[in-house]
Short mmCIF file of C-alpha atoms in Angstrom, two decimals:
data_model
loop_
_atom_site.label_atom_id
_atom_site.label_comp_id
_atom_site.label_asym_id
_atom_site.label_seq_id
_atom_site.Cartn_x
_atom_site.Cartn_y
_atom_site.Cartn_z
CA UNK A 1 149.10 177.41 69.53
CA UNK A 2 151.87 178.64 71.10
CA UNK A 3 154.10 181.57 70.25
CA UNK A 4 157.63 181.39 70.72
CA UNK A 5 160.90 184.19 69.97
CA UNK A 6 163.12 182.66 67.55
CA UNK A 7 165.67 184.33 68.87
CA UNK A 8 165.59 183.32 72.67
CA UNK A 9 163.12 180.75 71.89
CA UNK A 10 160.90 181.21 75.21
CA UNK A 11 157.53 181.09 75.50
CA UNK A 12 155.41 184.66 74.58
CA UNK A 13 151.57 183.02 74.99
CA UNK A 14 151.85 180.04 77.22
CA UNK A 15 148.59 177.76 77.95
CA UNK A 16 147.18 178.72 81.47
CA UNK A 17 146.04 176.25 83.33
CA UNK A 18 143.96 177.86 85.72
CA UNK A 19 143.64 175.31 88.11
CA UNK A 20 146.56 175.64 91.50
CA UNK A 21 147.68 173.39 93.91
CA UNK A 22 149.08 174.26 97.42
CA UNK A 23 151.68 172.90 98.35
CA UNK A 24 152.64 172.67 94.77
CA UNK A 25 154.41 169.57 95.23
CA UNK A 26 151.90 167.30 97.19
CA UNK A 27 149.27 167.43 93.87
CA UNK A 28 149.60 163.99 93.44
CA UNK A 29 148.89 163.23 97.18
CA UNK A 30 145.96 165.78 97.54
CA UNK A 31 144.50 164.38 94.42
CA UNK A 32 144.11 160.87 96.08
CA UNK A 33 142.72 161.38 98.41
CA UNK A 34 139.48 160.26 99.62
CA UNK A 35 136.45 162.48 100.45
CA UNK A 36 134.36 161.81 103.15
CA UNK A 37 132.14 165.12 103.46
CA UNK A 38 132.21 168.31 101.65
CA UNK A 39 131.69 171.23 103.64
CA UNK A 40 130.75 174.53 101.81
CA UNK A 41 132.07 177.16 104.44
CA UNK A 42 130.34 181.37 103.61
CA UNK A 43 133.71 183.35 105.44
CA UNK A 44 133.15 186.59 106.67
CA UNK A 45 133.05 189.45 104.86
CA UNK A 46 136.13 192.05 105.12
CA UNK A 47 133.73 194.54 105.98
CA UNK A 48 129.97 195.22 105.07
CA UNK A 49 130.37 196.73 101.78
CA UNK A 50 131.99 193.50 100.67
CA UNK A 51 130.91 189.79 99.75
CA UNK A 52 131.03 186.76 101.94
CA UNK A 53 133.55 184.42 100.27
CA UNK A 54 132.57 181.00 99.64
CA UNK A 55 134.62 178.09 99.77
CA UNK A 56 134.61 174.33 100.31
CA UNK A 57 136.34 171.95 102.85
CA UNK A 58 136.96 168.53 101.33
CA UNK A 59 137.07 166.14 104.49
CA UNK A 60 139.41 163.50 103.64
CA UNK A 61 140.31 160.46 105.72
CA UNK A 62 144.30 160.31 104.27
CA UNK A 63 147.23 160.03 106.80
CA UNK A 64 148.44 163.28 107.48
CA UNK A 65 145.91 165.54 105.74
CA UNK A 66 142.40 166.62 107.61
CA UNK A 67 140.85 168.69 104.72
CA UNK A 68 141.01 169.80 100.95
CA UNK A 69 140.15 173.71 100.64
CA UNK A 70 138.37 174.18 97.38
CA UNK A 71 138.03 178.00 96.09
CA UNK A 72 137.64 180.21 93.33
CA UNK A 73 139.39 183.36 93.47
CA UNK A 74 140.48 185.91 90.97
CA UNK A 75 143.74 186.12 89.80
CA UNK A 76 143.73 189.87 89.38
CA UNK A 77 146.07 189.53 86.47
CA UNK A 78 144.27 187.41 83.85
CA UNK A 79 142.18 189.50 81.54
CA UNK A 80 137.79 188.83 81.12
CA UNK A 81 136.42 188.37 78.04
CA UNK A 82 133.19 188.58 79.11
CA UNK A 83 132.60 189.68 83.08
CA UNK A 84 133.83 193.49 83.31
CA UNK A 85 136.37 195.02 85.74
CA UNK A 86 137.84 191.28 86.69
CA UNK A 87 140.38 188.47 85.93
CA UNK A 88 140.27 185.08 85.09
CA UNK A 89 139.36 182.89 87.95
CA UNK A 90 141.88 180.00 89.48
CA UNK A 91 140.40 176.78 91.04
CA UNK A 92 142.48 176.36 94.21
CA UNK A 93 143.12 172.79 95.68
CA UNK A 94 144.91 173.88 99.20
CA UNK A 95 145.60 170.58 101.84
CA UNK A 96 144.80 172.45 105.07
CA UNK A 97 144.53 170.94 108.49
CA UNK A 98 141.71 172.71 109.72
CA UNK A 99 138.44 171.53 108.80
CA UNK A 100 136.20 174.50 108.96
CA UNK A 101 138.71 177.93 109.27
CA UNK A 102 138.25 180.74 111.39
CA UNK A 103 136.08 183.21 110.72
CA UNK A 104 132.97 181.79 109.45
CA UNK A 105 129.79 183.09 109.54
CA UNK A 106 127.93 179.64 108.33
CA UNK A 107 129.23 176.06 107.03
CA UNK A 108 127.15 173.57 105.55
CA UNK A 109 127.64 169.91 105.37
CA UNK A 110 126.88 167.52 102.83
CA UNK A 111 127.23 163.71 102.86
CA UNK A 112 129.12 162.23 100.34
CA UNK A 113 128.69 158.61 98.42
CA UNK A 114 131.76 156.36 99.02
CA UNK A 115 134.09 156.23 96.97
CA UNK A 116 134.88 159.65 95.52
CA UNK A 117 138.42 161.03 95.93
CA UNK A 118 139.73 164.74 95.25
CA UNK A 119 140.76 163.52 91.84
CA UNK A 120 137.20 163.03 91.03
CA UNK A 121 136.14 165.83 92.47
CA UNK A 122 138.98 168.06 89.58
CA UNK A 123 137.87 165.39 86.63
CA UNK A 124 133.87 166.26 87.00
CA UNK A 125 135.20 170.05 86.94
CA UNK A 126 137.61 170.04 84.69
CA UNK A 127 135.63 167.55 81.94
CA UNK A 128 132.37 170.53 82.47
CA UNK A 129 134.54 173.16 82.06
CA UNK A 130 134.06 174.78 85.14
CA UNK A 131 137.68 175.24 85.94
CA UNK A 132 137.35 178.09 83.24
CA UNK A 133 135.71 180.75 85.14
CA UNK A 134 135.24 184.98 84.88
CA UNK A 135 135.22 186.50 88.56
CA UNK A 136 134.60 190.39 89.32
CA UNK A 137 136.94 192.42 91.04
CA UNK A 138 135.53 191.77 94.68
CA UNK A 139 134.65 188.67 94.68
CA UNK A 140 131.04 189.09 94.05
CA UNK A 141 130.05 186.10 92.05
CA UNK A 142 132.46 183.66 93.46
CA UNK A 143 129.53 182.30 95.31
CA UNK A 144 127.90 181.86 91.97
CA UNK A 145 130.35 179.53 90.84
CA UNK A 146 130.24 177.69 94.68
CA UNK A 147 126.18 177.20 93.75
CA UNK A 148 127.30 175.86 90.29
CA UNK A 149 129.50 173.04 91.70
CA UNK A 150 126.67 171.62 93.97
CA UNK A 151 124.53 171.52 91.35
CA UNK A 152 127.60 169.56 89.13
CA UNK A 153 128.55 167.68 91.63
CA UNK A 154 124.60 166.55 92.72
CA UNK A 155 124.24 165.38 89.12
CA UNK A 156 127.35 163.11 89.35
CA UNK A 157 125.71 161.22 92.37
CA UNK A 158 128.37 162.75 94.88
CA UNK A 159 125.81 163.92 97.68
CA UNK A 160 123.76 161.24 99.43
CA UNK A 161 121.79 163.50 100.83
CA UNK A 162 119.22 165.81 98.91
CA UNK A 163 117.89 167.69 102.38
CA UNK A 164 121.43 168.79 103.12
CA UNK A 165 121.76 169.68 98.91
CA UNK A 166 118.28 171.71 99.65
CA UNK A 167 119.73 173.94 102.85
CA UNK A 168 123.02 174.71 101.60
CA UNK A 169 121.49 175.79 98.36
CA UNK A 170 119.41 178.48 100.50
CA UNK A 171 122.21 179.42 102.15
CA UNK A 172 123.94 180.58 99.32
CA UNK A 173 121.17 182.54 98.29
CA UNK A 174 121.46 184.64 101.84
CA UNK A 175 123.87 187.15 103.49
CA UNK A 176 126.21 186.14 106.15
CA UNK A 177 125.41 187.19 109.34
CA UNK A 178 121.80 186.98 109.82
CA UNK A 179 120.87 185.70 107.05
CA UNK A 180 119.38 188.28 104.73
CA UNK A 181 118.26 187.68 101.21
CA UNK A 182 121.00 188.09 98.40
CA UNK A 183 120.84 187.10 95.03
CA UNK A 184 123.57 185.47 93.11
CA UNK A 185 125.50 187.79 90.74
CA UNK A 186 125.74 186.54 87.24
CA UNK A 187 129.00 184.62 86.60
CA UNK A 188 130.45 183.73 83.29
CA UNK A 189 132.67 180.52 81.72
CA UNK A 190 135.04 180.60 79.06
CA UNK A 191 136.72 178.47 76.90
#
């Protein structure tokens, strides 16, 4: 329900749709296009006392655009109701023409049945839920909800290749560079 001010008659407690396209106006062209491999990309941390950041590369075949950069990242703004100290997660759809950015420590790629666009890809997210997502202040669990998707996405059928599922799985449960054991901090959905 929204709430509006009689008198002005704007908007007090708008719906928040948590999920961000960039450019803003090229949605519809990001969202159809197709996906050939997903690579899930661990970026450096900003320094040691701070999380890799996870993210993935869409690989897209579509005139003009090389890659779809899929991320989770808090919105600082948007209030928890159940992580503490963070901010409602956005689900960030960027076009990008780099297909693995600079600064990575590891990427991971994963083979992808025909046939699956970006739109897909946002439905399977969207229809779980997973668009509605609690992140800490750092970034901490961001690479929880990374792990998540693989695991929603491998149920769909979109990864043809269960080996590849298998490493990149590992690697999320490891610290970038060398490779160090690190659990996943807990993560939380709303809504």
């Amino acid at each position: 329900m929204l709430i509006t001010d009689y008198m002005t008659n704007r908007i007090l407690n708008p719906e928040w749709d948590p999920i961000e396209f960039q450019p803003q106006g090229e949605c519809l062209q990001i969202l159809s296009q197709p996906v050939e491999c997903i690579r899930a990309v661990c970026l450096s941390p900003p320094d040691y006392y701070h999380p890799n950041i996870w993210a993935f590369y869409l690989s897209t075949s579509g005139e003009g655009m090389i890659a779809v950069r899929l991320e989770c990242q808090p919105t600082s703004r948007r209030r928890t109701t159940v992580v503490l100290q963070g901010s409602k997660a956005k689900i960030l759809f960027q076009k990008t023409l780099l297909l693995v950015p600079r600064g990575v420590e590891a990427t991971f790629v994963l083979s992808v049945n025909p046939g699956f666009t970006v739109r897909d890809i946002r439905n399977i997210i969207v229809t779980n839920n997973r668009h509605k997502y609690e992140i800490d202040e750092e970034g901490w669990n961001s690479r929880t909800w990374v792990y998540d998707q693989i695991d929603l996405f491998n149920q769909y059928g979109i990864f043809a290749n269960q080996g590849e599922v298998e490493l990149v799985n590992d690697g999320l449960h490891k610290r970038w560079p060398g490779g160090a054991p690190n659990p996943l901090e807990e993560g939380a959905y709303y809504g």
